[in-house]
Amino acid sequence: MKTRAQLDLRCYVVTGNGSLDDIVDTARQAAAGGAGVIQVRSKPIEAGQLLELAEKVALAVAAANPATKILVDDRVDIATILMRRG
C-alpha cells in the first residue's frame, strides 16, 4: 500500500515581498540549508507574476534540495499548472 509522503515541517519558510531574484535566492538558500517546506507567498501580486515567481522558486529549490516541498499560498490553480509542467 502506498502512503503519502510526510511533510518535514521542522523548518517551514514563507517567502515575502521583494525582487524576484531576492525571493528566489532566499528560497534556494533555505532549501540548501535543509528547509522541508517553502511556501511561495507574495501579496499583492497578479496571477501571471505569481506563476513566474513560483516556477523560478520551484526550479531553484529542486536544484538545491530535491526533498524540499513547495506550496503556493491561496492559489491551487497556479500549483496545479506547476505540477502539470512537472
PDB file of N, CA, C and O in Angstrom:
ATOM      1  N   MET A   1       0.826  -1.181   0.000  1.00  0.00           N
ATOM      2  CA  MET A   1       0.000   0.000   0.000  1.00  0.00           C
ATOM      3  C   MET A   1       0.875   1.250   0.000  1.00  0.00           C
ATOM      4  O   MET A   1       1.815   1.356   0.770  1.00  0.00           O
ATOM      5  N   LYS A   2       0.561   2.180  -0.894  1.00  0.00           N
ATOM      6  CA  LYS A   2       1.307   3.434  -0.972  1.00  0.00           C
ATOM      7  C   LYS A   2       0.800   4.413   0.080  1.00  0.00           C
ATOM      8  O   LYS A   2      -0.394   4.546   0.293  1.00  0.00           O
ATOM      9  N   THR A   3       1.721   5.106   0.717  1.00  0.00           N
ATOM     10  CA  THR A   3       1.334   6.145   1.664  1.00  0.00           C
ATOM     11  C   THR A   3       1.833   7.486   1.163  1.00  0.00           C
ATOM     12  O   THR A   3       2.806   7.560   0.423  1.00  0.00           O
ATOM     13  N   ARG A   4       1.158   8.528   1.571  1.00  0.00           N
ATOM     14  CA  ARG A   4       1.569   9.872   1.182  1.00  0.00           C
ATOM     15  C   ARG A   4       2.824  10.257   1.941  1.00  0.00           C
ATOM     16  O   ARG A   4       2.987   9.926   3.116  1.00  0.00           O
ATOM     17  N   ALA A   5       3.694  10.946   1.276  1.00  0.00           N
ATOM     18  CA  ALA A   5       4.924  11.408   1.913  1.00  0.00           C
ATOM     19  C   ALA A   5       4.581  12.444   2.987  1.00  0.00           C
ATOM     20  O   ALA A   5       3.715  13.290   2.794  1.00  0.00           O
ATOM     21  N   GLN A   6       5.234  12.334   4.094  1.00  0.00           N
ATOM     22  CA  GLN A   6       5.062  13.298   5.166  1.00  0.00           C
ATOM     23  C   GLN A   6       5.824  14.577   4.836  1.00  0.00           C
ATOM     24  O   GLN A   6       6.912  14.524   4.269  1.00  0.00           O
ATOM     25  N   LEU A   7       5.254  15.719   5.196  1.00  0.00           N
ATOM     26  CA  LEU A   7       5.965  16.985   5.042  1.00  0.00           C
ATOM     27  C   LEU A   7       6.896  17.163   6.231  1.00  0.00           C
ATOM     28  O   LEU A   7       6.496  16.941   7.377  1.00  0.00           O
ATOM     29  N   ASP A   8       8.103  17.571   5.962  1.00  0.00           N
ATOM     30  CA  ASP A   8       9.057  17.877   7.026  1.00  0.00           C
ATOM     31  C   ASP A   8       8.822  19.331   7.432  1.00  0.00           C
ATOM     32  O   ASP A   8       9.248  20.259   6.751  1.00  0.00           O
ATOM     33  N   LEU A   9       8.125  19.536   8.540  1.00  0.00           N
ATOM     34  CA  LEU A   9       7.732  20.875   8.965  1.00  0.00           C
ATOM     35  C   LEU A   9       8.665  21.475  10.002  1.00  0.00           C
ATOM     36  O   LEU A   9       8.365  22.522  10.573  1.00  0.00           O
ATOM     37  N   ARG A  10       9.810  20.844  10.206  1.00  0.00           N
ATOM     38  CA  ARG A  10      10.744  21.383  11.209  1.00  0.00           C
ATOM     39  C   ARG A  10      11.257  22.757  10.815  1.00  0.00           C
ATOM     40  O   ARG A  10      11.535  23.595  11.672  1.00  0.00           O
ATOM     41  N   CYS A  11      11.394  23.004   9.519  1.00  0.00           N
ATOM     42  CA  CYS A  11      11.798  24.327   9.039  1.00  0.00           C
ATOM     43  C   CYS A  11      10.886  24.655   7.863  1.00  0.00           C
ATOM     44  O   CYS A  11      11.018  24.092   6.782  1.00  0.00           O
ATOM     45  N   TYR A  12       9.947  25.554   8.099  1.00  0.00           N
ATOM     46  CA  TYR A  12       8.906  25.919   7.138  1.00  0.00           C
ATOM     47  C   TYR A  12       9.126  27.394   6.803  1.00  0.00           C
ATOM     48  O   TYR A  12       8.974  28.258   7.666  1.00  0.00           O
ATOM     49  N   VAL A  13       9.500  27.680   5.575  1.00  0.00           N
ATOM     50  CA  VAL A  13       9.845  29.039   5.163  1.00  0.00           C
ATOM     51  C   VAL A  13       8.715  29.616   4.320  1.00  0.00           C
ATOM     52  O   VAL A  13       8.198  28.948   3.424  1.00  0.00           O
ATOM     53  N   VAL A  14       8.346  30.865   4.619  1.00  0.00           N
ATOM     54  CA  VAL A  14       7.342  31.579   3.836  1.00  0.00           C
ATOM     55  C   VAL A  14       8.034  32.753   3.161  1.00  0.00           C
ATOM     56  O   VAL A  14       8.648  33.586   3.838  1.00  0.00           O
ATOM     57  N   THR A  15       7.942  32.789   1.817  1.00  0.00           N
ATOM     58  CA  THR A  15       8.561  33.908   1.106  1.00  0.00           C
ATOM     59  C   THR A  15       7.728  35.161   1.333  1.00  0.00           C
ATOM     60  O   THR A  15       6.568  35.106   1.694  1.00  0.00           O
ATOM     61  N   GLY A  16       8.332  36.286   1.084  1.00  0.00           N
ATOM     62  CA  GLY A  16       7.640  37.562   1.255  1.00  0.00           C
ATOM     63  C   GLY A  16       7.784  38.416   0.021  1.00  0.00           C
ATOM     64  O   GLY A  16       8.022  37.909  -1.075  1.00  0.00           O
ATOM     65  N   ASN A  17       7.655  39.700   0.217  1.00  0.00           N
ATOM     66  CA  ASN A  17       7.806  40.624  -0.894  1.00  0.00           C
ATOM     67  C   ASN A  17       9.278  40.923  -1.134  1.00  0.00           C
ATOM     68  O   ASN A  17      10.111  40.721  -0.274  1.00  0.00           O
ATOM     69  N   GLY A  18       9.567  41.426  -2.309  1.00  0.00           N
ATOM     70  CA  GLY A  18      10.930  41.760  -2.685  1.00  0.00           C
ATOM     71  C   GLY A  18      11.101  41.512  -4.164  1.00  0.00           C
ATOM     72  O   GLY A  18      10.147  41.168  -4.871  1.00  0.00           O
ATOM     73  N   SER A  19      12.313  41.663  -4.615  1.00  0.00           N
ATOM     74  CA  SER A  19      12.567  41.409  -6.029  1.00  0.00           C
ATOM     75  C   SER A  19      12.488  39.913  -6.295  1.00  0.00           C
ATOM     76  O   SER A  19      12.737  39.099  -5.403  1.00  0.00           O
ATOM     77  N   LEU A  20      12.134  39.572  -7.501  1.00  0.00           N
ATOM     78  CA  LEU A  20      12.029  38.168  -7.890  1.00  0.00           C
ATOM     79  C   LEU A  20      13.336  37.440  -7.598  1.00  0.00           C
ATOM     80  O   LEU A  20      13.331  36.361  -7.009  1.00  0.00           O
ATOM     81  N   ASP A  21      14.448  38.040  -7.975  1.00  0.00           N
ATOM     82  CA  ASP A  21      15.751  37.397  -7.757  1.00  0.00           C
ATOM     83  C   ASP A  21      16.041  37.177  -6.274  1.00  0.00           C
ATOM     84  O   ASP A  21      16.566  36.133  -5.893  1.00  0.00           O
ATOM     85  N   ASP A  22      15.697  38.167  -5.430  1.00  0.00           N
ATOM     86  CA  ASP A  22      15.947  38.028  -3.993  1.00  0.00           C
ATOM     87  C   ASP A  22      15.095  36.918  -3.382  1.00  0.00           C
ATOM     88  O   ASP A  22      15.573  36.139  -2.559  1.00  0.00           O
ATOM     89  N   ILE A  23      13.833  36.844  -3.788  1.00  0.00           N
ATOM     90  CA  ILE A  23      12.938  35.809  -3.261  1.00  0.00           C
ATOM     91  C   ILE A  23      13.430  34.428  -3.678  1.00  0.00           C
ATOM     92  O   ILE A  23      13.491  33.503  -2.864  1.00  0.00           O
ATOM     93  N   VAL A  24      13.791  34.287  -4.941  1.00  0.00           N
ATOM     94  CA  VAL A  24      14.278  33.001  -5.443  1.00  0.00           C
ATOM     95  C   VAL A  24      15.564  32.603  -4.728  1.00  0.00           C
ATOM     96  O   VAL A  24      15.728  31.451  -4.321  1.00  0.00           O
ATOM     97  N   ASP A  25      16.457  33.550  -4.534  1.00  0.00           N
ATOM     98  CA  ASP A  25      17.728  33.243  -3.874  1.00  0.00           C
ATOM     99  C   ASP A  25      17.507  32.854  -2.415  1.00  0.00           C
ATOM    100  O   ASP A  25      18.138  31.911  -1.912  1.00  0.00           O
ATOM    101  N   THR A  26      16.616  33.537  -1.733  1.00  0.00           N
ATOM    102  CA  THR A  26      16.309  33.196  -0.345  1.00  0.00           C
ATOM    103  C   THR A  26      15.730  31.785  -0.252  1.00  0.00           C
ATOM    104  O   THR A  26      16.111  30.998   0.621  1.00  0.00           O
ATOM    105  N   ALA A  27      14.818  31.456  -1.149  1.00  0.00           N
ATOM    106  CA  ALA A  27      14.221  30.124  -1.163  1.00  0.00           C
ATOM    107  C   ALA A  27      15.280  29.064  -1.446  1.00  0.00           C
ATOM    108  O   ALA A  27      15.296  28.007  -0.809  1.00  0.00           O
ATOM    109  N   ARG A  28      16.168  29.341  -2.388  1.00  0.00           N
ATOM    110  CA  ARG A  28      17.242  28.401  -2.720  1.00  0.00           C
ATOM    111  C   ARG A  28      18.141  28.161  -1.513  1.00  0.00           C
ATOM    112  O   ARG A  28      18.487  27.029  -1.176  1.00  0.00           O
ATOM    113  N   GLN A  29      18.512  29.238  -0.841  1.00  0.00           N
ATOM    114  CA  GLN A  29      19.373  29.118   0.332  1.00  0.00           C
ATOM    115  C   GLN A  29      18.679  28.351   1.461  1.00  0.00           C
ATOM    116  O   GLN A  29      19.316  27.548   2.154  1.00  0.00           O
ATOM    117  N   ALA A  30      17.390  28.611   1.637  1.00  0.00           N
ATOM    118  CA  ALA A  30      16.639  27.895   2.676  1.00  0.00           C
ATOM    119  C   ALA A  30      16.600  26.400   2.373  1.00  0.00           C
ATOM    120  O   ALA A  30      16.793  25.573   3.266  1.00  0.00           O
ATOM    121  N   ALA A  31      16.363  26.051   1.117  1.00  0.00           N
ATOM    122  CA  ALA A  31      16.339  24.628   0.732  1.00  0.00           C
ATOM    123  C   ALA A  31      17.710  24.001   0.933  1.00  0.00           C
ATOM    124  O   ALA A  31      17.822  22.894   1.474  1.00  0.00           O
ATOM    125  N   ALA A  32      18.741  24.705   0.521  1.00  0.00           N
ATOM    126  CA  ALA A  32      20.104  24.187   0.688  1.00  0.00           C
ATOM    127  C   ALA A  32      20.440  24.001   2.167  1.00  0.00           C
ATOM    128  O   ALA A  32      21.195  23.100   2.530  1.00  0.00           O
ATOM    129  N   GLY A  33      19.844  24.839   3.006  1.00  0.00           N
ATOM    130  CA  GLY A  33      20.077  24.744   4.442  1.00  0.00           C
ATOM    131  C   GLY A  33      19.220  23.701   5.140  1.00  0.00           C
ATOM    132  O   GLY A  33      19.346  23.498   6.339  1.00  0.00           O
ATOM    133  N   GLY A  34      18.320  23.063   4.388  1.00  0.00           N
ATOM    134  CA  GLY A  34      17.551  21.968   4.956  1.00  0.00           C
ATOM    135  C   GLY A  34      16.078  22.236   5.200  1.00  0.00           C
ATOM    136  O   GLY A  34      15.403  21.415   5.828  1.00  0.00           O
ATOM    137  N   ALA A  35      15.552  23.356   4.724  1.00  0.00           N
ATOM    138  CA  ALA A  35      14.123  23.620   4.902  1.00  0.00           C
ATOM    139  C   ALA A  35      13.322  22.495   4.265  1.00  0.00           C
ATOM    140  O   ALA A  35      13.620  22.056   3.159  1.00  0.00           O
ATOM    141  N   GLY A  36      12.298  22.044   4.960  1.00  0.00           N
ATOM    142  CA  GLY A  36      11.465  20.962   4.445  1.00  0.00           C
ATOM    143  C   GLY A  36      10.347  21.451   3.551  1.00  0.00           C
ATOM    144  O   GLY A  36       9.915  20.753   2.643  1.00  0.00           O
ATOM    145  N   VAL A  37       9.877  22.675   3.819  1.00  0.00           N
ATOM    146  CA  VAL A  37       8.772  23.261   3.061  1.00  0.00           C
ATOM    147  C   VAL A  37       9.057  24.734   2.819  1.00  0.00           C
ATOM    148  O   VAL A  37       9.500  25.440   3.726  1.00  0.00           O
ATOM    149  N   ILE A  38       8.772  25.175   1.596  1.00  0.00           N
ATOM    150  CA  ILE A  38       8.833  26.595   1.269  1.00  0.00           C
ATOM    151  C   ILE A  38       7.489  26.986   0.674  1.00  0.00           C
ATOM    152  O   ILE A  38       7.052  26.401  -0.315  1.00  0.00           O
ATOM    153  N   GLN A  39       6.848  27.953   1.312  1.00  0.00           N
ATOM    154  CA  GLN A  39       5.557  28.453   0.851  1.00  0.00           C
ATOM    155  C   GLN A  39       5.793  29.740   0.071  1.00  0.00           C
ATOM    156  O   GLN A  39       6.339  30.703   0.599  1.00  0.00           O
ATOM    157  N   VAL A  40       5.398  29.734  -1.196  1.00  0.00           N
ATOM    158  CA  VAL A  40       5.533  30.925  -2.032  1.00  0.00           C
ATOM    159  C   VAL A  40       4.333  31.819  -1.736  1.00  0.00           C
ATOM    160  O   VAL A  40       3.192  31.466  -2.011  1.00  0.00           O
ATOM    161  N   ARG A  41       4.624  32.979  -1.161  1.00  0.00           N
ATOM    162  CA  ARG A  41       3.575  33.919  -0.776  1.00  0.00           C
ATOM    163  C   ARG A  41       4.075  35.317  -1.071  1.00  0.00           C
ATOM    164  O   ARG A  41       5.118  35.732  -0.572  1.00  0.00           O
ATOM    165  N   SER A  42       3.349  36.032  -1.875  1.00  0.00           N
ATOM    166  CA  SER A  42       3.723  37.397  -2.205  1.00  0.00           C
ATOM    167  C   SER A  42       2.448  38.152  -2.532  1.00  0.00           C
ATOM    168  O   SER A  42       1.800  37.876  -3.535  1.00  0.00           O
ATOM    169  N   LYS A  43       2.084  39.091  -1.674  1.00  0.00           N
ATOM    170  CA  LYS A  43       0.836  39.824  -1.866  1.00  0.00           C
ATOM    171  C   LYS A  43       1.121  41.308  -1.844  1.00  0.00           C
ATOM    172  O   LYS A  43       1.963  41.752  -1.075  1.00  0.00           O
ATOM    173  N   PRO A  44       0.438  42.098  -2.596  1.00  0.00           N
ATOM    174  CA  PRO A  44      -0.433  41.704  -3.708  1.00  0.00           C
ATOM    175  C   PRO A  44       0.402  41.379  -4.938  1.00  0.00           C
ATOM    176  O   PRO A  44       1.453  41.984  -5.154  1.00  0.00           O
ATOM    177  N   ILE A  45      -0.071  40.439  -5.715  1.00  0.00           N
ATOM    178  CA  ILE A  45       0.653  40.037  -6.920  1.00  0.00           C
ATOM    179  C   ILE A  45      -0.358  39.472  -7.920  1.00  0.00           C
ATOM    180  O   ILE A  45      -1.330  38.830  -7.526  1.00  0.00           O
ATOM    181  N   GLU A  46      -0.142  39.757  -9.168  1.00  0.00           N
ATOM    182  CA  GLU A  46      -1.015  39.235 -10.220  1.00  0.00           C
ATOM    183  C   GLU A  46      -0.704  37.759 -10.464  1.00  0.00           C
ATOM    184  O   GLU A  46       0.403  37.297 -10.222  1.00  0.00           O
ATOM    185  N   ALA A  47      -1.693  37.042 -10.992  1.00  0.00           N
ATOM    186  CA  ALA A  47      -1.558  35.598 -11.209  1.00  0.00           C
ATOM    187  C   ALA A  47      -0.356  35.252 -12.083  1.00  0.00           C
ATOM    188  O   ALA A  47       0.393  34.328 -11.772  1.00  0.00           O
ATOM    189  N   GLY A  48      -0.154  35.973 -13.166  1.00  0.00           N
ATOM    190  CA  GLY A  48       0.972  35.692 -14.061  1.00  0.00           C
ATOM    191  C   GLY A  48       2.309  35.886 -13.378  1.00  0.00           C
ATOM    192  O   GLY A  48       3.243  35.102 -13.581  1.00  0.00           O
ATOM    193  N   GLN A  49       2.405  36.912 -12.565  1.00  0.00           N
ATOM    194  CA  GLN A  49       3.643  37.167 -11.831  1.00  0.00           C
ATOM    195  C   GLN A  49       3.879  36.094 -10.770  1.00  0.00           C
ATOM    196  O   GLN A  49       5.012  35.664 -10.555  1.00  0.00           O
ATOM    197  N   LEU A  50       2.804  35.671 -10.114  1.00  0.00           N
ATOM    198  CA  LEU A  50       2.940  34.622  -9.103  1.00  0.00           C
ATOM    199  C   LEU A  50       3.349  33.304  -9.747  1.00  0.00           C
ATOM    200  O   LEU A  50       4.183  32.572  -9.206  1.00  0.00           O
ATOM    201  N   LEU A  51       2.805  33.021 -10.914  1.00  0.00           N
ATOM    202  CA  LEU A  51       3.181  31.802 -11.630  1.00  0.00           C
ATOM    203  C   LEU A  51       4.670  31.831 -11.967  1.00  0.00           C
ATOM    204  O   LEU A  51       5.389  30.857 -11.740  1.00  0.00           O
ATOM    205  N   GLU A  52       5.150  32.956 -12.474  1.00  0.00           N
ATOM    206  CA  GLU A  52       6.574  33.081 -12.809  1.00  0.00           C
ATOM    207  C   GLU A  52       7.431  32.922 -11.558  1.00  0.00           C
ATOM    208  O   GLU A  52       8.432  32.205 -11.565  1.00  0.00           O
ATOM    209  N   LEU A  53       7.039  33.587 -10.480  1.00  0.00           N
ATOM    210  CA  LEU A  53       7.788  33.501  -9.227  1.00  0.00           C
ATOM    211  C   LEU A  53       7.814  32.070  -8.711  1.00  0.00           C
ATOM    212  O   LEU A  53       8.876  31.540  -8.375  1.00  0.00           O
ATOM    213  N   ALA A  54       6.655  31.443  -8.643  1.00  0.00           N
ATOM    214  CA  ALA A  54       6.576  30.081  -8.106  1.00  0.00           C
ATOM    215  C   ALA A  54       7.389  29.103  -8.943  1.00  0.00           C
ATOM    216  O   ALA A  54       8.050  28.210  -8.403  1.00  0.00           O
ATOM    217  N   GLU A  55       7.362  29.270 -10.261  1.00  0.00           N
ATOM    218  CA  GLU A  55       8.131  28.377 -11.119  1.00  0.00           C
ATOM    219  C   GLU A  55       9.628  28.554 -10.894  1.00  0.00           C
ATOM    220  O   GLU A  55      10.367  27.574 -10.788  1.00  0.00           O
ATOM    221  N   LYS A  56      10.073  29.785 -10.786  1.00  0.00           N
ATOM    222  CA  LYS A  56      11.504  30.032 -10.554  1.00  0.00           C
ATOM    223  C   LYS A  56      11.934  29.522  -9.184  1.00  0.00           C
ATOM    224  O   LYS A  56      13.018  28.956  -9.039  1.00  0.00           O
ATOM    225  N   VAL A  57      11.083  29.717  -8.191  1.00  0.00           N
ATOM    226  CA  VAL A  57      11.387  29.193  -6.859  1.00  0.00           C
ATOM    227  C   VAL A  57      11.466  27.667  -6.912  1.00  0.00           C
ATOM    228  O   VAL A  57      12.402  27.067  -6.385  1.00  0.00           O
ATOM    229  N   ALA A  58      10.493  27.040  -7.555  1.00  0.00           N
ATOM    230  CA  ALA A  58      10.467  25.577  -7.627  1.00  0.00           C
ATOM    231  C   ALA A  58      11.723  25.029  -8.298  1.00  0.00           C
ATOM    232  O   ALA A  58      12.302  24.043  -7.831  1.00  0.00           O
ATOM    233  N   LEU A  59      12.151  25.655  -9.374  1.00  0.00           N
ATOM    234  CA  LEU A  59      13.357  25.182 -10.083  1.00  0.00           C
ATOM    235  C   LEU A  59      14.600  25.359  -9.226  1.00  0.00           C
ATOM    236  O   LEU A  59      15.447  24.460  -9.147  1.00  0.00           O
ATOM    237  N   ALA A  60      14.723  26.506  -8.567  1.00  0.00           N
ATOM    238  CA  ALA A  60      15.900  26.771  -7.729  1.00  0.00           C
ATOM    239  C   ALA A  60      15.935  25.834  -6.521  1.00  0.00           C
ATOM    240  O   ALA A  60      16.991  25.303  -6.164  1.00  0.00           O
ATOM    241  N   VAL A  61      14.782  25.619  -5.928  1.00  0.00           N
ATOM    242  CA  VAL A  61      14.702  24.749  -4.756  1.00  0.00           C
ATOM    243  C   VAL A  61      15.003  23.302  -5.139  1.00  0.00           C
ATOM    244  O   VAL A  61      15.730  22.604  -4.437  1.00  0.00           O
ATOM    245  N   ALA A  62      14.461  22.849  -6.252  1.00  0.00           N
ATOM    246  CA  ALA A  62      14.713  21.470  -6.699  1.00  0.00           C
ATOM    247  C   ALA A  62      16.197  21.232  -6.952  1.00  0.00           C
ATOM    248  O   ALA A  62      16.717  20.161  -6.649  1.00  0.00           O
ATOM    249  N   ALA A  63      16.874  22.231  -7.480  1.00  0.00           N
ATOM    250  CA  ALA A  63      18.315  22.096  -7.724  1.00  0.00           C
ATOM    251  C   ALA A  63      19.099  22.083  -6.416  1.00  0.00           C
ATOM    252  O   ALA A  63      20.098  21.375  -6.293  1.00  0.00           O
ATOM    253  N   ALA A  64      18.638  22.844  -5.428  1.00  0.00           N
ATOM    254  CA  ALA A  64      19.353  22.934  -4.154  1.00  0.00           C
ATOM    255  C   ALA A  64      19.061  21.760  -3.230  1.00  0.00           C
ATOM    256  O   ALA A  64      19.957  21.290  -2.524  1.00  0.00           O
ATOM    257  N   ASN A  65      17.806  21.287  -3.234  1.00  0.00           N
ATOM    258  CA  ASN A  65      17.416  20.201  -2.329  1.00  0.00           C
ATOM    259  C   ASN A  65      16.120  19.576  -2.841  1.00  0.00           C
ATOM    260  O   ASN A  65      15.033  20.060  -2.525  1.00  0.00           O
ATOM    261  N   PRO A  66      16.212  18.518  -3.604  1.00  0.00           N
ATOM    262  CA  PRO A  66      15.015  17.892  -4.177  1.00  0.00           C
ATOM    263  C   PRO A  66      13.989  17.418  -3.147  1.00  0.00           C
ATOM    264  O   PRO A  66      12.829  17.216  -3.481  1.00  0.00           O
ATOM    265  N   ALA A  67      14.378  17.267  -1.903  1.00  0.00           N
ATOM    266  CA  ALA A  67      13.448  16.812  -0.871  1.00  0.00           C
ATOM    267  C   ALA A  67      12.541  17.932  -0.363  1.00  0.00           C
ATOM    268  O   ALA A  67      11.505  17.664   0.239  1.00  0.00           O
ATOM    269  N   THR A  68      12.916  19.175  -0.600  1.00  0.00           N
ATOM    270  CA  THR A  68      12.116  20.308  -0.139  1.00  0.00           C
ATOM    271  C   THR A  68      10.849  20.428  -0.971  1.00  0.00           C
ATOM    272  O   THR A  68      10.896  20.367  -2.196  1.00  0.00           O
ATOM    273  N   LYS A  69       9.711  20.597  -0.313  1.00  0.00           N
ATOM    274  CA  LYS A  69       8.415  20.734  -0.984  1.00  0.00           C
ATOM    275  C   LYS A  69       8.053  22.204  -1.125  1.00  0.00           C
ATOM    276  O   LYS A  69       8.410  23.026  -0.278  1.00  0.00           O
ATOM    277  N   ILE A  70       7.324  22.519  -2.198  1.00  0.00           N
ATOM    278  CA  ILE A  70       6.886  23.885  -2.466  1.00  0.00           C
ATOM    279  C   ILE A  70       5.367  23.945  -2.332  1.00  0.00           C
ATOM    280  O   ILE A  70       4.652  23.099  -2.881  1.00  0.00           O
ATOM    281  N   LEU A  71       4.879  24.951  -1.636  1.00  0.00           N
ATOM    282  CA  LEU A  71       3.456  25.234  -1.547  1.00  0.00           C
ATOM    283  C   LEU A  71       3.213  26.627  -2.121  1.00  0.00           C
ATOM    284  O   LEU A  71       4.052  27.504  -1.982  1.00  0.00           O
ATOM    285  N   VAL A  72       2.054  26.829  -2.763  1.00  0.00           N
ATOM    286  CA  VAL A  72       1.704  28.136  -3.305  1.00  0.00           C
ATOM    287  C   VAL A  72       0.519  28.658  -2.513  1.00  0.00           C
ATOM    288  O   VAL A  72      -0.540  28.026  -2.484  1.00  0.00           O
ATOM    289  N   ASP A  73       0.689  29.806  -1.865  1.00  0.00           N
ATOM    290  CA  ASP A  73      -0.316  30.378  -0.988  1.00  0.00           C
ATOM    291  C   ASP A  73      -1.586  30.776  -1.741  1.00  0.00           C
ATOM    292  O   ASP A  73      -1.527  31.551  -2.694  1.00  0.00           O
ATOM    293  N   ASP A  74      -2.712  30.231  -1.324  1.00  0.00           N
ATOM    294  CA  ASP A  74      -4.039  30.629  -1.804  1.00  0.00           C
ATOM    295  C   ASP A  74      -4.287  30.434  -3.297  1.00  0.00           C
ATOM    296  O   ASP A  74      -5.246  30.971  -3.827  1.00  0.00           O
ATOM    297  N   ARG A  75      -3.455  29.705  -4.021  1.00  0.00           N
ATOM    298  CA  ARG A  75      -3.625  29.600  -5.471  1.00  0.00           C
ATOM    299  C   ARG A  75      -3.454  28.161  -5.933  1.00  0.00           C
ATOM    300  O   ARG A  75      -2.414  27.775  -6.464  1.00  0.00           O
ATOM    301  N   VAL A  76      -4.502  27.370  -5.740  1.00  0.00           N
ATOM    302  CA  VAL A  76      -4.481  25.988  -6.196  1.00  0.00           C
ATOM    303  C   VAL A  76      -4.290  25.925  -7.708  1.00  0.00           C
ATOM    304  O   VAL A  76      -3.617  25.032  -8.217  1.00  0.00           O
ATOM    305  N   ASP A  77      -4.860  26.889  -8.423  1.00  0.00           N
ATOM    306  CA  ASP A  77      -4.738  26.900  -9.880  1.00  0.00           C
ATOM    307  C   ASP A  77      -3.284  27.006 -10.324  1.00  0.00           C
ATOM    308  O   ASP A  77      -2.842  26.293 -11.218  1.00  0.00           O
ATOM    309  N   ILE A  78      -2.528  27.843  -9.673  1.00  0.00           N
ATOM    310  CA  ILE A  78      -1.117  28.011 -10.038  1.00  0.00           C
ATOM    311  C   ILE A  78      -0.315  26.781  -9.630  1.00  0.00           C
ATOM    312  O   ILE A  78       0.535  26.302 -10.391  1.00  0.00           O
ATOM    313  N   ALA A  79      -0.589  26.229  -8.473  1.00  0.00           N
ATOM    314  CA  ALA A  79       0.092  24.999  -8.054  1.00  0.00           C
ATOM    315  C   ALA A  79      -0.191  23.872  -9.041  1.00  0.00           C
ATOM    316  O   ALA A  79       0.705  23.100  -9.397  1.00  0.00           O
ATOM    317  N   THR A  80      -1.421  23.797  -9.505  1.00  0.00           N
ATOM    318  CA  THR A  80      -1.804  22.757 -10.468  1.00  0.00           C
ATOM    319  C   THR A  80      -1.061  22.919 -11.781  1.00  0.00           C
ATOM    320  O   THR A  80      -0.574  21.936 -12.357  1.00  0.00           O
ATOM    321  N   ILE A  81      -0.946  24.142 -12.259  1.00  0.00           N
ATOM    322  CA  ILE A  81      -0.192  24.399 -13.503  1.00  0.00           C
ATOM    323  C   ILE A  81       1.247  23.931 -13.346  1.00  0.00           C
ATOM    324  O   ILE A  81       1.790  23.257 -14.214  1.00  0.00           O
ATOM    325  N   LEU A  82       1.862  24.273 -12.220  1.00  0.00           N
ATOM    326  CA  LEU A  82       3.250  23.879 -11.993  1.00  0.00           C
ATOM    327  C   LEU A  82       3.407  22.364 -11.879  1.00  0.00           C
ATOM    328  O   LEU A  82       4.376  21.797 -12.373  1.00  0.00           O
ATOM    329  N   MET A  83       2.458  21.719 -11.245  1.00  0.00           N
ATOM    330  CA  MET A  83       2.524  20.259 -11.124  1.00  0.00           C
ATOM    331  C   MET A  83       2.418  19.597 -12.487  1.00  0.00           C
ATOM    332  O   MET A  83       3.095  18.605 -12.755  1.00  0.00           O
ATOM    333  N   ARG A  84       1.593  20.146 -13.356  1.00  0.00           N
ATOM    334  CA  ARG A  84       1.457  19.575 -14.701  1.00  0.00           C
ATOM    335  C   ARG A  84       2.705  19.785 -15.533  1.00  0.00           C
ATOM    336  O   ARG A  84       3.016  18.966 -16.401  1.00  0.00           O
ATOM    337  N   ARG A  85       3.406  20.873 -15.292  1.00  0.00           N
ATOM    338  CA  ARG A  85       4.662  21.126 -16.017  1.00  0.00           C
ATOM    339  C   ARG A  85       5.751  20.199 -15.545  1.00  0.00           C
ATOM    340  O   ARG A  85       6.699  19.937 -16.262  1.00  0.00           O
ATOM    341  N   GLY A  86       5.625  19.751 -14.273  1.00  0.00           N
ATOM    342  CA  GLY A  86       6.493  18.821 -13.602  1.00  0.00           C
ATOM    343  C   GLY A  86       7.821  18.664 -14.131  1.00  0.00           C
ATOM    344  O   GLY A  86       8.753  18.146 -13.977  1.00  0.00           O
TER     345      GLY A  86
END
